[in-house]
Tab-separated table of C-alpha atoms and ligand atoms in Angstrom:
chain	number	residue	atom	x	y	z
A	1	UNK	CA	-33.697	-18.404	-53.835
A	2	UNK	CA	-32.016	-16.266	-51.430
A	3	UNK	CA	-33.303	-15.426	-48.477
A	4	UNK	CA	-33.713	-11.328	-48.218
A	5	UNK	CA	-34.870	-9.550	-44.513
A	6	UNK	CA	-37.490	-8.063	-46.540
A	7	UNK	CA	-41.368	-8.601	-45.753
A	8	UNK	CA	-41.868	-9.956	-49.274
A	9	UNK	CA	-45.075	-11.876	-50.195
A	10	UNK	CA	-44.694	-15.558	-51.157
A	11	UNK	CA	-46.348	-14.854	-53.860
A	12	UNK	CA	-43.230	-12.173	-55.432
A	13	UNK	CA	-40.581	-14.481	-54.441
A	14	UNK	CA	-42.231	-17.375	-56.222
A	15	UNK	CA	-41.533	-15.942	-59.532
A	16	UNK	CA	-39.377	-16.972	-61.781
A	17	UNK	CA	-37.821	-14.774	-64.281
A	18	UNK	CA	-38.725	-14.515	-67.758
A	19	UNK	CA	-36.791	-15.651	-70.230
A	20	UNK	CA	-36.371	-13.949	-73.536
A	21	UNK	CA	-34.554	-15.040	-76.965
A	22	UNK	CA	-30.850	-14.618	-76.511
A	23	UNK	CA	-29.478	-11.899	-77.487
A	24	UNK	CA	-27.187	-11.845	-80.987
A	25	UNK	CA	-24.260	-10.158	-78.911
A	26	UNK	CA	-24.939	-12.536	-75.670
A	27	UNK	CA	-24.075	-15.593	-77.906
A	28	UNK	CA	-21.346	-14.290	-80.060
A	29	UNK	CA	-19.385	-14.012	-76.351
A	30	UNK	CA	-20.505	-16.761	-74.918
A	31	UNK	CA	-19.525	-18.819	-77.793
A	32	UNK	CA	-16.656	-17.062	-79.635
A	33	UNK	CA	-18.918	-16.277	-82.886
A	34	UNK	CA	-18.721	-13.870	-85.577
A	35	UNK	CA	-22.169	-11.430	-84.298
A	36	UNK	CA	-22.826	-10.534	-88.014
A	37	UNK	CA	-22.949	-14.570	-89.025
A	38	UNK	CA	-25.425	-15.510	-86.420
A	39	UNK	CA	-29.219	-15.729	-86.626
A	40	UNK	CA	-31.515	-14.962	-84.320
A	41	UNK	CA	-35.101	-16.795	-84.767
A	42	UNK	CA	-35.569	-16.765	-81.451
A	43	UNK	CA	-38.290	-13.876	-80.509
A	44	UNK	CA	-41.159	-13.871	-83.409
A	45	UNK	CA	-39.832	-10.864	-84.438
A	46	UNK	CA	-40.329	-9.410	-87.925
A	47	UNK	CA	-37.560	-10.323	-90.270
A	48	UNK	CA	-37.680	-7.503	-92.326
A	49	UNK	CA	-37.035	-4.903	-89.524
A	50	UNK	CA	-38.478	-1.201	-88.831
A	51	UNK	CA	-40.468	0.082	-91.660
A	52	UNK	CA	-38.971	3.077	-93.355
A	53	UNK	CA	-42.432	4.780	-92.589
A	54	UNK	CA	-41.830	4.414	-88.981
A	55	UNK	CA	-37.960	5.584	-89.311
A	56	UNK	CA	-39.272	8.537	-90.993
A	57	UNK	CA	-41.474	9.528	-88.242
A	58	UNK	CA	-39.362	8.733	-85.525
A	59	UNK	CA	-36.883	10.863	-87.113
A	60	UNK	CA	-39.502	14.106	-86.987
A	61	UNK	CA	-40.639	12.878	-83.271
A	62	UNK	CA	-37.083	13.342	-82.563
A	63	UNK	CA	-36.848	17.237	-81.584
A	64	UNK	CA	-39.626	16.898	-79.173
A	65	UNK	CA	-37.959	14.254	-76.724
A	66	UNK	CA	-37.413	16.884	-74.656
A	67	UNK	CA	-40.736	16.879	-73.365
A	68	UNK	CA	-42.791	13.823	-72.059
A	69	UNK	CA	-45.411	11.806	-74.552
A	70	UNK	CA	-48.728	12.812	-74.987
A	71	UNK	CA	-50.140	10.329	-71.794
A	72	UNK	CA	-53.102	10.052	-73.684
A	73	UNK	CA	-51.408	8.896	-76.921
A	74	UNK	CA	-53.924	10.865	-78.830
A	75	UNK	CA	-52.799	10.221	-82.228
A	76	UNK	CA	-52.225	6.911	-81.934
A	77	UNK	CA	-56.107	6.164	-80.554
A	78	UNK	CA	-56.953	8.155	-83.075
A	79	UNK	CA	-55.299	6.633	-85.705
A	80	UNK	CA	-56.360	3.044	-84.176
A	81	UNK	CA	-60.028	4.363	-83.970
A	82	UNK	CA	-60.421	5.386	-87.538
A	83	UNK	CA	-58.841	1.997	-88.453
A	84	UNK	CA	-61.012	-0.265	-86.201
A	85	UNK	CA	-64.155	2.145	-86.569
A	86	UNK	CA	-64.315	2.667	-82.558
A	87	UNK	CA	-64.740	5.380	-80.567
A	88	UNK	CA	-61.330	6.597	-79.382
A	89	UNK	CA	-61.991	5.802	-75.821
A	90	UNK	CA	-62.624	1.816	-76.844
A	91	UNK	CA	-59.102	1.777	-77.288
A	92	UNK	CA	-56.276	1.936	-74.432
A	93	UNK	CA	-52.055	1.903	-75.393
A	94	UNK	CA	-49.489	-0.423	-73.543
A	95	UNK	CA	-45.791	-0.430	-73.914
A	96	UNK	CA	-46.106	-3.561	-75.448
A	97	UNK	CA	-48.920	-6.007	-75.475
A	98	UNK	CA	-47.431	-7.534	-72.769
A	99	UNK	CA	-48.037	-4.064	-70.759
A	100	UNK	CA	-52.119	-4.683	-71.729
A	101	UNK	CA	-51.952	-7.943	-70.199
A	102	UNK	CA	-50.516	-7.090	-67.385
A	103	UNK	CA	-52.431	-4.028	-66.694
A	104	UNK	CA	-55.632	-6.839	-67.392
A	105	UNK	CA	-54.534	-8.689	-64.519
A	106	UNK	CA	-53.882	-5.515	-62.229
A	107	UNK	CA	-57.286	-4.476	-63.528
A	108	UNK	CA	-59.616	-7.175	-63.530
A	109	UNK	CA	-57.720	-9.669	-61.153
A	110	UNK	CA	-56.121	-7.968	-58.339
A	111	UNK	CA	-56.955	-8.045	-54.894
A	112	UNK	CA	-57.891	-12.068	-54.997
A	113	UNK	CA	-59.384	-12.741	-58.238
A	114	UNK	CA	-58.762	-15.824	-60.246
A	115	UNK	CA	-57.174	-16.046	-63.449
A	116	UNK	CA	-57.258	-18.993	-65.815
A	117	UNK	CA	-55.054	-19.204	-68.865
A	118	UNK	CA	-54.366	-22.688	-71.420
A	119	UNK	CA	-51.432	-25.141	-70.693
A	120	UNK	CA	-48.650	-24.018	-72.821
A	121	UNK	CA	-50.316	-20.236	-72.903
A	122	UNK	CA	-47.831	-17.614	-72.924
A	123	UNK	CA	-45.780	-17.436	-70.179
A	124	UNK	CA	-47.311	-13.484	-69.074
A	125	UNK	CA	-50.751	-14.649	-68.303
A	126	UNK	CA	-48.849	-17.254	-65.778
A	127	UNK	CA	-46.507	-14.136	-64.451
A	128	UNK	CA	-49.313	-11.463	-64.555
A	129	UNK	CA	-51.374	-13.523	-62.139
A	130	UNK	CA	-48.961	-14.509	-60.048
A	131	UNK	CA	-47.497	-10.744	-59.746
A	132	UNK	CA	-50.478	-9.869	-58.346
A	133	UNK	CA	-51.105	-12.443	-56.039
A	134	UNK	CA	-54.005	-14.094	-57.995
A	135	UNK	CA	-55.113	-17.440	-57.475
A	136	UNK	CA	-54.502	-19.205	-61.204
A	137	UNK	CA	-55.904	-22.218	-62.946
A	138	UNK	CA	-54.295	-23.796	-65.871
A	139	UNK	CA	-56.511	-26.093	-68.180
A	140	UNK	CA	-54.941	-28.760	-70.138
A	141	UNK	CA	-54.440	-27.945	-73.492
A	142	UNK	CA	-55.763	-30.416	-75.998
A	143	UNK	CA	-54.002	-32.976	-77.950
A	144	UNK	CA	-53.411	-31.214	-80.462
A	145	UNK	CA	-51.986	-28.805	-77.784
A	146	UNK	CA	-54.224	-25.987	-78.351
A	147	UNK	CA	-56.949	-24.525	-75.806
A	148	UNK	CA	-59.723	-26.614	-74.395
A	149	UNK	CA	-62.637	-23.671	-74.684
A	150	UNK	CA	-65.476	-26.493	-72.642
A	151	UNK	CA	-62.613	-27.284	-70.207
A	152	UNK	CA	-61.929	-23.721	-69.915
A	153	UNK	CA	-65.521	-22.760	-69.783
A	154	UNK	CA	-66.208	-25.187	-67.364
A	155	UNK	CA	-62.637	-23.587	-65.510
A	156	UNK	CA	-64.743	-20.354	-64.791
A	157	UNK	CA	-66.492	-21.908	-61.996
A	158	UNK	CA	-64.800	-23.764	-59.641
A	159	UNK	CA	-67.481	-23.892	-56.581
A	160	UNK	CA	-65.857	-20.954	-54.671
A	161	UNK	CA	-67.315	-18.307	-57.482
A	162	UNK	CA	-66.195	-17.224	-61.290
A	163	UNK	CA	-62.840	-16.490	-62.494
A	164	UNK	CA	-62.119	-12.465	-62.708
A	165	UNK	CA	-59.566	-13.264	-65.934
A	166	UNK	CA	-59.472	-15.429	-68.348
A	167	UNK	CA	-56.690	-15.242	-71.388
A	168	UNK	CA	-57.057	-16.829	-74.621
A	169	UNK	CA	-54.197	-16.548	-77.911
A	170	UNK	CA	-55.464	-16.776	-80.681
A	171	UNK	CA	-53.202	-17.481	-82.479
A	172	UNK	CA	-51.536	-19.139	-79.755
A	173	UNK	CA	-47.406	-18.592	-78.632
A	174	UNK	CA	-45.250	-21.021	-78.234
A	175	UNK	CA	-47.684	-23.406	-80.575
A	176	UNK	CA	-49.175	-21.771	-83.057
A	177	UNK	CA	-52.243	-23.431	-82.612
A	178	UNK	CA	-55.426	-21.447	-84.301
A	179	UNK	CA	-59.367	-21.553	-82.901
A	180	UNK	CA	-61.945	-20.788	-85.668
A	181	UNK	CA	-64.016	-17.939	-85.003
A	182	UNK	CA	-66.867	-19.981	-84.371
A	183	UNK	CA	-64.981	-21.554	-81.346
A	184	UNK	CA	-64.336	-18.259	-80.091
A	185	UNK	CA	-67.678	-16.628	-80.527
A	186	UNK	CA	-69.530	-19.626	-79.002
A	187	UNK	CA	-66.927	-19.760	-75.986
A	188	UNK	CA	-67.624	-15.812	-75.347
A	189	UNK	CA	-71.400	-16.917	-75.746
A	190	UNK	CA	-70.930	-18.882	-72.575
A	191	UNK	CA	-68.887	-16.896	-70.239
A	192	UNK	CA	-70.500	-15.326	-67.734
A	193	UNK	CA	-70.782	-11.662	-68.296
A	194	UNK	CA	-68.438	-10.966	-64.824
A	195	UNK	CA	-65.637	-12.805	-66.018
A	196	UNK	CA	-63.206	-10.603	-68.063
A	197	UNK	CA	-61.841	-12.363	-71.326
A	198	UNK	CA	-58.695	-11.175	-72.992
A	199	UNK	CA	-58.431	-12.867	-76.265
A	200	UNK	CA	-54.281	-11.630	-77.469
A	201	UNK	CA	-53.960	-11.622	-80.811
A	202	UNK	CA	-50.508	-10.661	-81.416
A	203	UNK	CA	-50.242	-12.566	-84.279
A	204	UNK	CA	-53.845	-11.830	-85.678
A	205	UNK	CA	-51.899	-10.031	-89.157
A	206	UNK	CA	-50.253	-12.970	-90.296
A	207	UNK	CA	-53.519	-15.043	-90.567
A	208	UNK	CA	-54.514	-16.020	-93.992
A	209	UNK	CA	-58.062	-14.655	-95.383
A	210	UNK	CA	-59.510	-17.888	-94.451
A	211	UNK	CA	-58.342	-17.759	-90.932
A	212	UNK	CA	-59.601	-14.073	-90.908
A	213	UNK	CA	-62.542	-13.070	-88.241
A	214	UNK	CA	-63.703	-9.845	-87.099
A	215	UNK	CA	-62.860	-9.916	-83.414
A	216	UNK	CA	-64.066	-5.842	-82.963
A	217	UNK	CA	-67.918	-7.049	-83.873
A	218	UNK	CA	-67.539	-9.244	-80.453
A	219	UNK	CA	-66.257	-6.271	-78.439
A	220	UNK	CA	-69.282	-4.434	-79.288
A	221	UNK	CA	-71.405	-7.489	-78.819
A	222	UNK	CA	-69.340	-8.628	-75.968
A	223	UNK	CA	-68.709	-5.570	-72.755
A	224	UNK	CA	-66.839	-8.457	-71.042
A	225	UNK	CA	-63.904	-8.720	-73.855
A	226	UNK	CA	-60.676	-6.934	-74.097
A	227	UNK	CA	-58.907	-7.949	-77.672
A	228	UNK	CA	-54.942	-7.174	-77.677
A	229	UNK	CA	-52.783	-6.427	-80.259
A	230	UNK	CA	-49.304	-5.493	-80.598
A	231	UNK	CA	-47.023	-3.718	-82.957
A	232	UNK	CA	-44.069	-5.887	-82.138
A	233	UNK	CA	-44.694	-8.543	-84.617
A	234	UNK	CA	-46.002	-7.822	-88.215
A	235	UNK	CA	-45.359	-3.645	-87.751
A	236	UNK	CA	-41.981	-4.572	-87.091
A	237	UNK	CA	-41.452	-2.365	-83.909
A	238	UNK	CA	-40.636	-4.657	-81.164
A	239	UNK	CA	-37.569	-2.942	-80.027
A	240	UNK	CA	-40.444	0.400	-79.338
A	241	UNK	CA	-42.825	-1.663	-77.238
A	242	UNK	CA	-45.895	-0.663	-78.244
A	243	UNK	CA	-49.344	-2.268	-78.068
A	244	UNK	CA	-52.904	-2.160	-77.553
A	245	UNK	CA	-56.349	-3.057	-75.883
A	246	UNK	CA	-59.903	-3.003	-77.685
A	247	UNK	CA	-62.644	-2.976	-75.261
A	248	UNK	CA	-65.692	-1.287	-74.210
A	249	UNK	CA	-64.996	1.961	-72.641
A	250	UNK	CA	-66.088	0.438	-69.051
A	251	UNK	CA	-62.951	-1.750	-69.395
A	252	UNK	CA	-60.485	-0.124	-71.478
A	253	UNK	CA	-61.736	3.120	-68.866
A	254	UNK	CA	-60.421	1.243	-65.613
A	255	UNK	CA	-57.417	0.006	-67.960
A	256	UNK	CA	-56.915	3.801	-68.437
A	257	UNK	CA	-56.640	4.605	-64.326
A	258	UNK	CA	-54.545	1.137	-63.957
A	259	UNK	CA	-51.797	1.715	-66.069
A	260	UNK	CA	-48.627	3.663	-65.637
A	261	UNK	CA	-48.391	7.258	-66.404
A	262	UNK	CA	-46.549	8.051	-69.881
A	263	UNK	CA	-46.294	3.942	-70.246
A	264	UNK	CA	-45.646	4.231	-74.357
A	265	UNK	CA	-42.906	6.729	-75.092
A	266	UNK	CA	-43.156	9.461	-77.480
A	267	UNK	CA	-40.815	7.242	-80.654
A	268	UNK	CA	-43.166	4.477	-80.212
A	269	UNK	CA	-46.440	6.454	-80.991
A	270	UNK	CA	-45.263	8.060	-84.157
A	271	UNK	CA	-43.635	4.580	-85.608
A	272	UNK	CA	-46.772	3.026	-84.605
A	273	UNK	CA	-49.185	5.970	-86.345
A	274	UNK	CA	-46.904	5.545	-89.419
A	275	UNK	CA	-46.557	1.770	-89.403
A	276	UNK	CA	-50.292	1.377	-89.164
A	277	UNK	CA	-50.421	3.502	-92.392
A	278	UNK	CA	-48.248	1.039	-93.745
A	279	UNK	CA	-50.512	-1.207	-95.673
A	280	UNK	CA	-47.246	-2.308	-98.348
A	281	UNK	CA	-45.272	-3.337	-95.362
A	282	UNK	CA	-47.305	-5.076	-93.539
A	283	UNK	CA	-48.623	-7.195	-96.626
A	284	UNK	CA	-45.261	-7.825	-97.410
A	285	UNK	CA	-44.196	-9.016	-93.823
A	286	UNK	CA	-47.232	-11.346	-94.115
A	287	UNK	CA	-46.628	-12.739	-97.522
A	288	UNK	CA	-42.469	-13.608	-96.498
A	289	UNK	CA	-43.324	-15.173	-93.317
A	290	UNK	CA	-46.107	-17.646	-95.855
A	291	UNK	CA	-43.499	-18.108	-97.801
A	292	UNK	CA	-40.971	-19.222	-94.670
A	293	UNK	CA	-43.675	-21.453	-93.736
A	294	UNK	CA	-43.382	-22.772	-96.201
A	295	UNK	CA	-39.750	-23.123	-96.464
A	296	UNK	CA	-39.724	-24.804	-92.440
A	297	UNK	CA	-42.585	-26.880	-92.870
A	298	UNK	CA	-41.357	-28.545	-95.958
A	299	UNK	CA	-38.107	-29.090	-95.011
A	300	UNK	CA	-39.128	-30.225	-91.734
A	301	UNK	CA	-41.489	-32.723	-93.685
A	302	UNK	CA	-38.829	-34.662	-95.521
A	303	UNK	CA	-36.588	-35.192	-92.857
A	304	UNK	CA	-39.515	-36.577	-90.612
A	305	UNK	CA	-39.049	-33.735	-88.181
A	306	UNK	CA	-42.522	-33.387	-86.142
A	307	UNK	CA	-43.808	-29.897	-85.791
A	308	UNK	CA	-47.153	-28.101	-85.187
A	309	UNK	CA	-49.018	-26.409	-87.251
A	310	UNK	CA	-48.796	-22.717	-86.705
A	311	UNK	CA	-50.861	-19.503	-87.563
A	312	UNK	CA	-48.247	-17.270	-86.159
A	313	UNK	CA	-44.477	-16.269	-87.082
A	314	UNK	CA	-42.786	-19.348	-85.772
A	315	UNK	CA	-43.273	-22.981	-85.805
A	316	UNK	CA	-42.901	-25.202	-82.907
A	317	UNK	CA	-40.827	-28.954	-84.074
A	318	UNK	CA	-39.886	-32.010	-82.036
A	319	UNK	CA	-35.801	-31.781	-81.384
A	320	UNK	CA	-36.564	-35.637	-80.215
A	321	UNK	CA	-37.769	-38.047	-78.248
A	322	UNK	CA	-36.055	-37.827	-74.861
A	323	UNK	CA	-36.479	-35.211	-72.255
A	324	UNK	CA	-33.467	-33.609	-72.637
A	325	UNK	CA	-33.374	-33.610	-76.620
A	326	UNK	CA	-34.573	-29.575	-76.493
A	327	UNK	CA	-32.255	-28.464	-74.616
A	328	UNK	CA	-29.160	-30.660	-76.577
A	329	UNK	CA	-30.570	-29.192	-80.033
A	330	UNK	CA	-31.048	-25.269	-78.927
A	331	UNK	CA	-27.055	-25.634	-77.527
A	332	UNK	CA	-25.793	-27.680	-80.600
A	333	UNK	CA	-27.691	-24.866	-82.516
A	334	UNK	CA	-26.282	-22.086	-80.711
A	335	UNK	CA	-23.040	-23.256	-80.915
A	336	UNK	CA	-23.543	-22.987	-84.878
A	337	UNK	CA	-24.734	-19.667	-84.556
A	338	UNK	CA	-28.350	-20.061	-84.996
A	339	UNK	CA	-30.395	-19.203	-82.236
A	340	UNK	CA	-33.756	-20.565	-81.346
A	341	UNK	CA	-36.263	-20.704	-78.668
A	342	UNK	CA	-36.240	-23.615	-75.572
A	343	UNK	CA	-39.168	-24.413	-74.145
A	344	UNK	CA	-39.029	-26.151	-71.561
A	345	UNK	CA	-40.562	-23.740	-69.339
A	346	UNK	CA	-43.743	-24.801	-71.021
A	347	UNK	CA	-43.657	-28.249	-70.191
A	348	UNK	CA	-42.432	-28.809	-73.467
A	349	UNK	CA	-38.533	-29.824	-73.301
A	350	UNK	CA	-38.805	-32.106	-76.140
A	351	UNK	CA	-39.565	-29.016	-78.451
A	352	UNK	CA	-37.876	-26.164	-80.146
A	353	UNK	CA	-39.623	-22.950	-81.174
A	354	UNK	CA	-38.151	-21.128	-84.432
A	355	UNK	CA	-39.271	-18.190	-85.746
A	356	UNK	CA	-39.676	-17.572	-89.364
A	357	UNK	CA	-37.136	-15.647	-90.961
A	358	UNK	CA	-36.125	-14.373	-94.427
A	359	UNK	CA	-35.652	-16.751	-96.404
A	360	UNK	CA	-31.561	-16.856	-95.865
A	361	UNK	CA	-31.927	-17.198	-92.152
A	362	UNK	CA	-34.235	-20.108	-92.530
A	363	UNK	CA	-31.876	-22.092	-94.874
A	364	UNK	CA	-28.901	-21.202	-92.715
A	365	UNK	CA	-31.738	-22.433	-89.739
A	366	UNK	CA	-32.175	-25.383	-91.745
A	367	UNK	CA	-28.530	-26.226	-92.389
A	368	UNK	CA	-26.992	-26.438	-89.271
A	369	UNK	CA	-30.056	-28.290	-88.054
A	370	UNK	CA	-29.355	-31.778	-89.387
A	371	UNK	CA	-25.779	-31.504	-87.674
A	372	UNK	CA	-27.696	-30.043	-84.662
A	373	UNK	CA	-29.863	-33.136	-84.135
A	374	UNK	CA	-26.910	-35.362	-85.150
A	375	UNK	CA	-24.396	-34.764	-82.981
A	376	UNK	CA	-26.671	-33.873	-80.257
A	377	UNK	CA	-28.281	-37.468	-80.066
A	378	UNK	CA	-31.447	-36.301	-80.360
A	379	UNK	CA	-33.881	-38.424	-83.242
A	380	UNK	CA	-36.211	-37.138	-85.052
A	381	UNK	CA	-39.435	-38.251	-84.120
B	1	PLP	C1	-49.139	-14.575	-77.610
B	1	PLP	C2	-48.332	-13.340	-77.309
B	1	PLP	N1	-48.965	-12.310	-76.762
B	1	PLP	C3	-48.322	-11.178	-76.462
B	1	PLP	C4	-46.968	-11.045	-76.730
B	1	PLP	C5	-46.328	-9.799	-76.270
B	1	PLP	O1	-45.632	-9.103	-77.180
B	1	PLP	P1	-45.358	-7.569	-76.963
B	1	PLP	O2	-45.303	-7.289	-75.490
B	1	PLP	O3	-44.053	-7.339	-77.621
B	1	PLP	O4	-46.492	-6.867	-77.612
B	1	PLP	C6	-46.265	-12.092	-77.306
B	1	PLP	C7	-44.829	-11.982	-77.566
B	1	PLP	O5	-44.131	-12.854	-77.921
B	1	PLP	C8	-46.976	-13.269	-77.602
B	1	PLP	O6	-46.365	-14.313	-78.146
């Protein structure tokens, strides 16, 4: 890193940056591709795009960009409050979920607190602690590599006093692993009531009925919970970032002071009020990423192809044995066009992410693939 005259903490310059999918246009450069041949499953975003409901509205919110948002986002929390049958002040907006975690941290975990996410969590609980300068524990996943709740229970306290944060995914990114809602609810039983618990469930649409829980009973039941959602997945609206907390009014309150001024813009609260409205869009996002499940998993299962099972909008699969086999695959990939998600900053460089996509992308996924782990060297496992 290079060395600045700056009085920087170690704790800033320690950072590394985060990594996003790469972009359709970075690739078609970099390799000398056609942009409007190449797919992108690299971001778990929605395959089928912006609603038209949101387009609509964006469209109207147009002639008043003038002027800043409402700060308050008062439709939206209204909107959200009629749909989750909370008081409007349960609920607090972030530009992005990822804004809602953060803004957790800052919250909950700042000035010294400790923060304690899953191996293989997302990679923002990781970066909100350390942006703040909070001390963070990581609990080994299980073997399945989803989260330990006892080890992470037992995480809390660690002798010197009780974690201030502790993040859960549920459904879980990069692995897609799932916790049953009585895992959840007997976890939250068991956490003291001082220590803050953010269960993100950015993925919570695509879950089957099965799957389904009702996570706003345990904010009511629970003062110590904050649930997050997003609209960049299912609604479609990534590009907007727009999200959300769901938490008792003493947390989502302090959320409230934390956060920046004007943090969701005025386009992303009227796609969001409209998208939310969008029960026929949503259902359909759900019911073509079951069906590219089902297309990956399959295909993945007759060619021997490990992979996880997943709740969420990707899948994660073994690229091979070695250490390096990830990182051959996603550039053997990319160099077909298709573009996937490394992650090896997970401790997981044997493993590719993809996303589900319509069902053209995935076969074009799965075509170049085969070729991919060929010529690569990498085995299937
Ligand atoms: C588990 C999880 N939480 C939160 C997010 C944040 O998404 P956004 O900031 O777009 O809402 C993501 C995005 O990939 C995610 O995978």
């Amino acid at each position: 890193m290079t060395a600045t005259p700056f009085c920087i903490p170690d704790y800033i310059r320690s950072i590394a940056p985060y990594i996003g999918g790469k972009p359709i246009d970075e690739v078609a450069r970099e390799f000398g591709l056609d942009p409007a041949r190449i797919v992108k499953l690299a971001s778990n975003e929605n395959p089928l795009g912006v609603p038209d409901s949101a387009k609509r509205a964006m469209a109207a919110a147009m002639a008043d960009l003038g002027r800043y948002p409402d700060d308050a986002g008062f439709d939206l929390r209204k909107a959200l409050s009629s749909k989750l049958g909370v008081d409007e002040d349960w609920v607090v907006l972030g530009a992005g979920s990822s804004d809602i975690l953060i803004t957790a941290a800052l919250t909950f975990a700042g000035g010294g607190g400790r923060v304690i996410h899953s191996q293989y969590g997302f990679v923002v609980y990781g970066l909100a602690a350390q942006k703040i300068g909070a001390r963070l524990t990581v609990v080994p996943a299980t073997a399945g590599l989803g989260h330990d709740l006892d080890a992470m229970r037992a995480a809390i306290d660690d002798g010197h006093g009780k974690a201030a944060l502790v993040y859960i995914a549920n459904p879980s990114n990069p692995t897609g692993t799932f916790l049953t809602a009585s895992e959840i609810e007997a976890f939250l039983e068991r956490v003291p009531g001082e220590t803050v618990v953010v269960l993100d469930e950015a993925y919570t649409e695509y879950l089957d009925d099965a799957q389904r829980y009702d996570a706003i009973a345990w904010v009511r039941r629970f003062p110590n919970l904050l649930v997050s959602r997003t609209f960049s997945k299912a609604y479609g609206l990534a590009g907007l970032r727009v999200g959300y907390g769901i938490g008792q009014p003493a947390l989502t309150g302090l959320m409230n002071r934390v956060r920046a001024a004007f943090n969701v813009n005025a386009l992303a609260q009227a796609a969001a009020v409209a998208a939310l409205d969008d029960t026929a869009f949503l259902a359909e996002s759900a019911r073509v990423n079951r069906a590219g499940y089902d297309q990956l998993t399959k295909a993945f299962e007759a060619a021997g192809i490990e992979y996880v099972p997943s709740a969420g909008n990707f899948v994660l699969f073994k690229a091979g044995d070695d250490a390096e086999a990830g990182a051959r695959v996603n550039l053997a990939l990319l160099r077909r066009g298709v573009i996937v998600r490394p992650v090896a900053n997970y401790g997981l460089p044997r493993w590719l992410r993809v996303s589900i996509g319509t069902e053209a992308e995935n076969a074009a996924f799965l075509a170049a693939l085969p070729d991919a782990m060929r010529t690569s060297g990498a085995r299937a496992a």
